[in-house]
PDB file with one MODEL, atoms N, CA, C and O in Angstrom:
MODEL        1
ATOM      1  N   UNK A   1       0.843  -1.165   0.000  1.00  0.00           N
ATOM      2  CA  UNK A   1       0.000   0.000   0.000  1.00  0.00           C
ATOM      3  C   UNK A   1       0.901   1.246   0.000  1.00  0.00           C
ATOM      4  O   UNK A   1       1.722   1.406   0.904  1.00  0.00           O
ATOM      5  N   UNK A   2       0.762   2.121  -0.990  1.00  0.00           N
ATOM      6  CA  UNK A   2       1.592   3.327  -1.039  1.00  0.00           C
ATOM      7  C   UNK A   2       1.218   4.295   0.085  1.00  0.00           C
ATOM      8  O   UNK A   2       0.053   4.424   0.460  1.00  0.00           O
ATOM      9  N   UNK A   3       2.219   4.954   0.596  1.00  0.00           N
ATOM     10  CA  UNK A   3       2.003   5.930   1.658  1.00  0.00           C
ATOM     11  C   UNK A   3       1.741   7.281   1.022  1.00  0.00           C
ATOM     12  O   UNK A   3       2.527   7.754   0.201  1.00  0.00           O
ATOM     13  N   UNK A   4       0.639   7.896   1.401  1.00  0.00           N
ATOM     14  CA  UNK A   4       0.287   9.203   0.856  1.00  0.00           C
ATOM     15  C   UNK A   4       0.930  10.278   1.728  1.00  0.00           C
ATOM     16  O   UNK A   4       0.663  10.334   2.929  1.00  0.00           O
ATOM     17  N   UNK A   5       1.772  11.131   1.146  1.00  0.00           N
ATOM     18  CA  UNK A   5       2.392  12.183   1.949  1.00  0.00           C
ATOM     19  C   UNK A   5       1.354  13.188   2.418  1.00  0.00           C
ATOM     20  O   UNK A   5       0.348  13.408   1.743  1.00  0.00           O
ATOM     21  N   UNK A   6       1.596  13.801   3.580  1.00  0.00           N
ATOM     22  CA  UNK A   6       0.637  14.802   4.045  1.00  0.00           C
ATOM     23  C   UNK A   6       0.626  16.000   3.106  1.00  0.00           C
ATOM     24  O   UNK A   6       1.631  16.305   2.464  1.00  0.00           O
ATOM     25  N   UNK A   7      -0.510  16.674   3.029  1.00  0.00           N
ATOM     26  CA  UNK A   7      -0.586  17.828   2.127  1.00  0.00           C
ATOM     27  C   UNK A   7       0.258  18.995   2.640  1.00  0.00           C
ATOM     28  O   UNK A   7       0.342  19.242   3.843  1.00  0.00           O
ATOM     29  N   UNK A   8       0.874  19.699   1.703  1.00  0.00           N
ATOM     30  CA  UNK A   8       1.612  20.900   2.072  1.00  0.00           C
ATOM     31  C   UNK A   8       0.605  22.028   2.269  1.00  0.00           C
ATOM     32  O   UNK A   8      -0.392  22.119   1.552  1.00  0.00           O
ATOM     33  N   UNK A   9       0.873  22.862   3.226  1.00  0.00           N
ATOM     34  CA  UNK A   9       0.002  24.002   3.482  1.00  0.00           C
ATOM     35  C   UNK A   9       0.561  25.227   2.777  1.00  0.00           C
ATOM     36  O   UNK A   9       1.703  25.230   2.317  1.00  0.00           O
ATOM     37  N   UNK A  10      -0.251  26.254   2.700  1.00  0.00           N
ATOM     38  CA  UNK A  10       0.124  27.491   2.011  1.00  0.00           C
ATOM     39  C   UNK A  10       1.428  28.086   2.530  1.00  0.00           C
ATOM     40  O   UNK A  10       2.206  28.654   1.764  1.00  0.00           O
ATOM     41  N   UNK A  11       1.659  27.956   3.818  1.00  0.00           N
ATOM     42  CA  UNK A  11       2.840  28.578   4.421  1.00  0.00           C
ATOM     43  C   UNK A  11       4.097  27.713   4.319  1.00  0.00           C
ATOM     44  O   UNK A  11       5.186  28.188   4.643  1.00  0.00           O
ATOM     45  N   UNK A  12       3.978  26.464   3.880  1.00  0.00           N
ATOM     46  CA  UNK A  12       5.138  25.571   3.834  1.00  0.00           C
ATOM     47  C   UNK A  12       6.164  25.986   2.772  1.00  0.00           C
ATOM     48  O   UNK A  12       7.365  25.987   3.042  1.00  0.00           O
ATOM     49  N   UNK A  13       5.699  26.334   1.576  1.00  0.00           N
ATOM     50  CA  UNK A  13       6.643  26.717   0.517  1.00  0.00           C
ATOM     51  C   UNK A  13       7.386  28.011   0.840  1.00  0.00           C
ATOM     52  O   UNK A  13       8.601  28.063   0.650  1.00  0.00           O
ATOM     53  N   UNK A  14       6.713  29.056   1.319  1.00  0.00           N
ATOM     54  CA  UNK A  14       7.478  30.256   1.693  1.00  0.00           C
ATOM     55  C   UNK A  14       8.506  29.975   2.798  1.00  0.00           C
ATOM     56  O   UNK A  14       9.622  30.494   2.760  1.00  0.00           O
ATOM     57  N   UNK A  15       8.126  29.163   3.769  1.00  0.00           N
ATOM     58  CA  UNK A  15       9.076  28.817   4.838  1.00  0.00           C
ATOM     59  C   UNK A  15      10.241  28.009   4.266  1.00  0.00           C
ATOM     60  O   UNK A  15      11.389  28.217   4.657  1.00  0.00           O
ATOM     61  N   UNK A  16       9.959  27.109   3.361  1.00  0.00           N
ATOM     62  CA  UNK A  16      11.014  26.315   2.734  1.00  0.00           C
ATOM     63  C   UNK A  16      11.951  27.209   1.926  1.00  0.00           C
ATOM     64  O   UNK A  16      13.161  26.983   1.907  1.00  0.00           O
ATOM     65  N   UNK A  17      11.400  28.220   1.263  1.00  0.00           N
ATOM     66  CA  UNK A  17      12.245  29.156   0.512  1.00  0.00           C
ATOM     67  C   UNK A  17      13.171  29.936   1.453  1.00  0.00           C
ATOM     68  O   UNK A  17      14.330  30.186   1.121  1.00  0.00           O
ATOM     69  N   UNK A  18      12.652  30.321   2.633  1.00  0.00           N
ATOM     70  CA  UNK A  18      13.491  31.004   3.622  1.00  0.00           C
ATOM     71  C   UNK A  18      14.653  30.112   4.054  1.00  0.00           C
ATOM     72  O   UNK A  18      15.796  30.559   4.147  1.00  0.00           O
ATOM     73  N   UNK A  19      14.345  28.859   4.314  1.00  0.00           N
ATOM     74  CA  UNK A  19      15.384  27.911   4.722  1.00  0.00           C
ATOM     75  C   UNK A  19      16.404  27.738   3.601  1.00  0.00           C
ATOM     76  O   UNK A  19      17.610  27.765   3.844  1.00  0.00           O
ATOM     77  N   UNK A  20      15.921  27.562   2.381  1.00  0.00           N
ATOM     78  CA  UNK A  20      16.816  27.338   1.248  1.00  0.00           C
ATOM     79  C   UNK A  20      17.715  28.540   0.988  1.00  0.00           C
ATOM     80  O   UNK A  20      18.869  28.370   0.595  1.00  0.00           O
ATOM     81  N   UNK A  21      17.205  29.755   1.201  1.00  0.00           N
ATOM     82  CA  UNK A  21      18.032  30.948   0.984  1.00  0.00           C
ATOM     83  C   UNK A  21      19.227  30.991   1.924  1.00  0.00           C
ATOM     84  O   UNK A  21      20.253  31.592   1.604  1.00  0.00           O
ATOM     85  N   UNK A  22      19.095  30.357   3.079  1.00  0.00           N
ATOM     86  CA  UNK A  22      20.201  30.355   4.036  1.00  0.00           C
ATOM     87  C   UNK A  22      21.295  29.356   3.645  1.00  0.00           C
ATOM     88  O   UNK A  22      22.374  29.360   4.238  1.00  0.00           O
ATOM     89  N   UNK A  23      21.031  28.518   2.669  1.00  0.00           N
ATOM     90  CA  UNK A  23      22.005  27.517   2.216  1.00  0.00           C
ATOM     91  C   UNK A  23      22.710  28.050   0.977  1.00  0.00           C
ATOM     92  O   UNK A  23      22.127  28.054  -0.107  1.00  0.00           O
ATOM     93  N   UNK A  24      23.931  28.490   1.114  1.00  0.00           N
ATOM     94  CA  UNK A  24      24.682  29.035  -0.014  1.00  0.00           C
ATOM     95  C   UNK A  24      24.901  28.002  -1.114  1.00  0.00           C
ATOM     96  O   UNK A  24      25.072  28.368  -2.277  1.00  0.00           O
ATOM     97  N   UNK A  25      24.900  26.753  -0.773  1.00  0.00           N
ATOM     98  CA  UNK A  25      25.114  25.685  -1.751  1.00  0.00           C
ATOM     99  C   UNK A  25      24.050  25.695  -2.853  1.00  0.00           C
ATOM    100  O   UNK A  25      24.337  25.318  -3.989  1.00  0.00           O
ATOM    101  N   UNK A  26      22.832  26.121  -2.531  1.00  0.00           N
ATOM    102  CA  UNK A  26      21.760  26.122  -3.532  1.00  0.00           C
ATOM    103  C   UNK A  26      22.020  27.106  -4.659  1.00  0.00           C
ATOM    104  O   UNK A  26      21.445  26.970  -5.739  1.00  0.00           O
ATOM    105  N   UNK A  27      22.875  28.094  -4.430  1.00  0.00           N
ATOM    106  CA  UNK A  27      23.210  29.047  -5.488  1.00  0.00           C
ATOM    107  C   UNK A  27      23.885  28.357  -6.668  1.00  0.00           C
ATOM    108  O   UNK A  27      23.874  28.877  -7.784  1.00  0.00           O
ATOM    109  N   UNK A  28      24.468  27.194  -6.424  1.00  0.00           N
ATOM    110  CA  UNK A  28      25.180  26.463  -7.469  1.00  0.00           C
ATOM    111  C   UNK A  28      24.251  25.568  -8.290  1.00  0.00           C
ATOM    112  O   UNK A  28      24.662  25.021  -9.313  1.00  0.00           O
ATOM    113  N   UNK A  29      23.013  25.420  -7.851  1.00  0.00           N
ATOM    114  CA  UNK A  29      22.071  24.554  -8.556  1.00  0.00           C
ATOM    115  C   UNK A  29      21.310  25.325  -9.625  1.00  0.00           C
ATOM    116  O   UNK A  29      21.189  26.549  -9.573  1.00  0.00           O
ATOM    117  N   UNK A  30      20.806  24.581 -10.584  1.00  0.00           N
ATOM    118  CA  UNK A  30      19.932  25.193 -11.586  1.00  0.00           C
ATOM    119  C   UNK A  30      18.621  25.579 -10.903  1.00  0.00           C
ATOM    120  O   UNK A  30      18.293  25.024  -9.855  1.00  0.00           O
ATOM    121  N   UNK A  31      17.875  26.508 -11.469  1.00  0.00           N
ATOM    122  CA  UNK A  31      16.596  26.902 -10.850  1.00  0.00           C
ATOM    123  C   UNK A  31      15.640  25.722 -10.643  1.00  0.00           C
ATOM    124  O   UNK A  31      14.954  25.655  -9.623  1.00  0.00           O
ATOM    125  N   UNK A  32      15.593  24.804 -11.593  1.00  0.00           N
ATOM    126  CA  UNK A  32      14.676  23.667 -11.431  1.00  0.00           C
ATOM    127  C   UNK A  32      15.152  22.724 -10.331  1.00  0.00           C
ATOM    128  O   UNK A  32      14.333  22.178  -9.591  1.00  0.00           O
ATOM    129  N   UNK A  33      16.457  22.528 -10.214  1.00  0.00           N
ATOM    130  CA  UNK A  33      16.977  21.692  -9.134  1.00  0.00           C
ATOM    131  C   UNK A  33      16.749  22.358  -7.779  1.00  0.00           C
ATOM    132  O   UNK A  33      16.388  21.690  -6.810  1.00  0.00           O
ATOM    133  N   UNK A  34      16.960  23.665  -7.711  1.00  0.00           N
ATOM    134  CA  UNK A  34      16.727  24.393  -6.464  1.00  0.00           C
ATOM    135  C   UNK A  34      15.248  24.300  -6.069  1.00  0.00           C
ATOM    136  O   UNK A  34      14.931  24.156  -4.889  1.00  0.00           O
ATOM    137  N   UNK A  35      14.360  24.382  -7.038  1.00  0.00           N
ATOM    138  CA  UNK A  35      12.921  24.266  -6.753  1.00  0.00           C
ATOM    139  C   UNK A  35      12.592  22.874  -6.220  1.00  0.00           C
ATOM    140  O   UNK A  35      11.746  22.736  -5.336  1.00  0.00           O
ATOM    141  N   UNK A  36      13.245  21.848  -6.743  1.00  0.00           N
ATOM    142  CA  UNK A  36      13.037  20.484  -6.237  1.00  0.00           C
ATOM    143  C   UNK A  36      13.464  20.383  -4.775  1.00  0.00           C
ATOM    144  O   UNK A  36      12.785  19.754  -3.964  1.00  0.00           O
ATOM    145  N   UNK A  37      14.582  21.001  -4.448  1.00  0.00           N
ATOM    146  CA  UNK A  37      15.061  20.991  -3.066  1.00  0.00           C
ATOM    147  C   UNK A  37      14.075  21.743  -2.174  1.00  0.00           C
ATOM    148  O   UNK A  37      13.767  21.293  -1.070  1.00  0.00           O
ATOM    149  N   UNK A  38      13.588  22.870  -2.641  1.00  0.00           N
ATOM    150  CA  UNK A  38      12.624  23.656  -1.866  1.00  0.00           C
ATOM    151  C   UNK A  38      11.352  22.855  -1.617  1.00  0.00           C
ATOM    152  O   UNK A  38      10.810  22.875  -0.511  1.00  0.00           O
ATOM    153  N   UNK A  39      10.877  22.157  -2.631  1.00  0.00           N
ATOM    154  CA  UNK A  39       9.674  21.334  -2.457  1.00  0.00           C
ATOM    155  C   UNK A  39       9.925  20.188  -1.491  1.00  0.00           C
ATOM    156  O   UNK A  39       9.031  19.821  -0.728  1.00  0.00           O
ATOM    157  N   UNK A  40      11.123  19.617  -1.509  1.00  0.00           N
ATOM    158  CA  UNK A  40      11.456  18.556  -0.563  1.00  0.00           C
ATOM    159  C   UNK A  40      11.477  19.099   0.869  1.00  0.00           C
ATOM    160  O   UNK A  40      11.020  18.427   1.794  1.00  0.00           O
ATOM    161  N   UNK A  41      12.000  20.298   1.050  1.00  0.00           N
ATOM    162  CA  UNK A  41      12.001  20.927   2.375  1.00  0.00           C
ATOM    163  C   UNK A  41      10.559  21.158   2.830  1.00  0.00           C
ATOM    164  O   UNK A  41      10.212  20.865   3.975  1.00  0.00           O
ATOM    165  N   UNK A  42       9.729  21.679   1.941  1.00  0.00           N
ATOM    166  CA  UNK A  42       8.320  21.936   2.278  1.00  0.00           C
ATOM    167  C   UNK A  42       7.605  20.635   2.640  1.00  0.00           C
ATOM    168  O   UNK A  42       6.784  20.609   3.557  1.00  0.00           O
ATOM    169  N   UNK A  43       7.915  19.570   1.927  1.00  0.00           N
ATOM    170  CA  UNK A  43       7.309  18.273   2.238  1.00  0.00           C
ATOM    171  C   UNK A  43       7.750  17.810   3.628  1.00  0.00           C
ATOM    172  O   UNK A  43       6.952  17.251   4.381  1.00  0.00           O
ATOM    173  N   UNK A  44       9.016  18.042   3.963  1.00  0.00           N
ATOM    174  CA  UNK A  44       9.506  17.697   5.295  1.00  0.00           C
ATOM    175  C   UNK A  44       8.792  18.480   6.381  1.00  0.00           C
ATOM    176  O   UNK A  44       8.483  17.934   7.440  1.00  0.00           O
ATOM    177  N   UNK A  45       8.526  19.755   6.128  1.00  0.00           N
ATOM    178  CA  UNK A  45       7.774  20.578   7.077  1.00  0.00           C
ATOM    179  C   UNK A  45       6.370  19.999   7.263  1.00  0.00           C
ATOM    180  O   UNK A  45       5.885  19.890   8.389  1.00  0.00           O
ATOM    181  N   UNK A  46       5.725  19.631   6.167  1.00  0.00           N
ATOM    182  CA  UNK A  46       4.373  19.064   6.231  1.00  0.00           C
ATOM    183  C   UNK A  46       4.378  17.735   6.991  1.00  0.00           C
ATOM    184  O   UNK A  46       3.475  17.478   7.787  1.00  0.00           O
ATOM    185  N   UNK A  47       5.377  16.897   6.755  1.00  0.00           N
ATOM    186  CA  UNK A  47       5.463  15.620   7.461  1.00  0.00           C
ATOM    187  C   UNK A  47       5.704  15.837   8.952  1.00  0.00           C
ATOM    188  O   UNK A  47       5.119  15.142   9.782  1.00  0.00           O
ATOM    189  N   UNK A  48       6.553  16.785   9.293  1.00  0.00           N
ATOM    190  CA  UNK A  48       6.803  17.090  10.698  1.00  0.00           C
ATOM    191  C   UNK A  48       5.537  17.551  11.406  1.00  0.00           C
ATOM    192  O   UNK A  48       5.276  17.163  12.544  1.00  0.00           O
ATOM    193  N   UNK A  49       4.756  18.380  10.726  1.00  0.00           N
ATOM    194  CA  UNK A  49       3.502  18.841  11.298  1.00  0.00           C
ATOM    195  C   UNK A  49       2.543  17.666  11.485  1.00  0.00           C
ATOM    196  O   UNK A  49       1.870  17.573  12.512  1.00  0.00           O
ATOM    197  N   UNK A  50       2.478  16.783  10.514  1.00  0.00           N
ATOM    198  CA  UNK A  50       1.598  15.623  10.593  1.00  0.00           C
ATOM    199  C   UNK A  50       1.990  14.720  11.762  1.00  0.00           C
ATOM    200  O   UNK A  50       1.129  14.270  12.518  1.00  0.00           O
ATOM    201  N   UNK A  51       3.285  14.456  11.910  1.00  0.00           N
ATOM    202  CA  UNK A  51       3.748  13.616  13.016  1.00  0.00           C
ATOM    203  C   UNK A  51       3.485  14.283  14.355  1.00  0.00           C
ATOM    204  O   UNK A  51       3.121  13.617  15.323  1.00  0.00           O
ATOM    205  N   UNK A  52       3.667  15.600  14.414  1.00  0.00           N
ATOM    206  CA  UNK A  52       3.376  16.331  15.645  1.00  0.00           C
ATOM    207  C   UNK A  52       1.913  16.223  16.037  1.00  0.00           C
ATOM    208  O   UNK A  52       1.586  16.063  17.213  1.00  0.00           O
ATOM    209  N   UNK A  53       1.030  16.311  15.042  1.00  0.00           N
ATOM    210  CA  UNK A  53      -0.402  16.163  15.316  1.00  0.00           C
ATOM    211  C   UNK A  53      -0.726  14.756  15.804  1.00  0.00           C
ATOM    212  O   UNK A  53      -1.532  14.584  16.719  1.00  0.00           O
ATOM    213  N   UNK A  54      -0.101  13.749  15.197  1.00  0.00           N
ATOM    214  CA  UNK A  54      -0.327  12.371  15.629  1.00  0.00           C
ATOM    215  C   UNK A  54       0.122  12.180  17.076  1.00  0.00           C
ATOM    216  O   UNK A  54      -0.580  11.552  17.868  1.00  0.00           O
ATOM    217  N   UNK A  55       1.278  12.715  17.416  1.00  0.00           N
ATOM    218  CA  UNK A  55       1.785  12.589  18.787  1.00  0.00           C
ATOM    219  C   UNK A  55       0.862  13.311  19.754  1.00  0.00           C
ATOM    220  O   UNK A  55       0.558  12.797  20.830  1.00  0.00           O
ATOM    221  N   UNK A  56       0.415  14.507  19.371  1.00  0.00           N
ATOM    222  CA  UNK A  56      -0.503  15.255  20.223  1.00  0.00           C
ATOM    223  C   UNK A  56      -1.817  14.526  20.433  1.00  0.00           C
ATOM    224  O   UNK A  56      -2.335  14.499  21.550  1.00  0.00           O
ATOM    225  N   UNK A  57      -2.365  13.937  19.385  1.00  0.00           N
ATOM    226  CA  UNK A  57      -3.619  13.208  19.495  1.00  0.00           C
ATOM    227  C   UNK A  57      -3.451  11.958  20.351  1.00  0.00           C
ATOM    228  O   UNK A  57      -4.337  11.607  21.130  1.00  0.00           O
ATOM    229  N   UNK A  58      -2.309  11.288  20.203  1.00  0.00           N
ATOM    230  CA  UNK A  58      -2.057  10.080  20.987  1.00  0.00           C
ATOM    231  C   UNK A  58      -1.952  10.414  22.475  1.00  0.00           C
ATOM    232  O   UNK A  58      -2.431   9.661  23.322  1.00  0.00           O
ATOM    233  N   UNK A  59      -1.325  11.545  22.785  1.00  0.00           N
ATOM    234  CA  UNK A  59      -1.180  11.911  24.197  1.00  0.00           C
ATOM    235  C   UNK A  59      -2.522  12.312  24.802  1.00  0.00           C
ATOM    236  O   UNK A  59      -2.725  12.148  26.004  1.00  0.00           O
ATOM    237  N   UNK A  60      -3.436  12.833  23.992  1.00  0.00           N
ATOM    238  CA  UNK A  60      -4.772  13.172  24.503  1.00  0.00           C
ATOM    239  C   UNK A  60      -5.603  11.931  24.816  1.00  0.00           C
ATOM    240  O   UNK A  60      -6.457  11.955  25.702  1.00  0.00           O
ATOM    241  N   UNK A  61      -5.348  10.843  24.083  1.00  0.00           N
ATOM    242  CA  UNK A  61      -6.102   9.610  24.274  1.00  0.00           C
ATOM    243  C   UNK A  61      -5.685   8.880  25.542  1.00  0.00           C
ATOM    244  O   UNK A  61      -6.449   8.070  26.067  1.00  0.00           O
ATOM    245  N   UNK A  62      -4.480   9.156  26.041  1.00  0.00           N
ATOM    246  CA  UNK A  62      -4.014   8.446  27.238  1.00  0.00           C
ATOM    247  C   UNK A  62      -4.376   9.151  28.503  1.00  0.00           C
ATOM    248  O   UNK A  62      -4.051   8.674  29.591  1.00  0.00           O
TER     249      UNK A  62
ENDMDL
END
């Protein structure tokens, strides 16, 4: 069964762009490669939020 990644929220991409701007290494990438990295960062933010919600919900059940 494939795992469906959590949806990115409106604020995830701008936050990912802020993070990426702090990485000087991205200046060496092509714009499309840099965009791929930014989207991966945004996906990580969305996954972190999803896991945080799961942990919070689990602690409420106990």
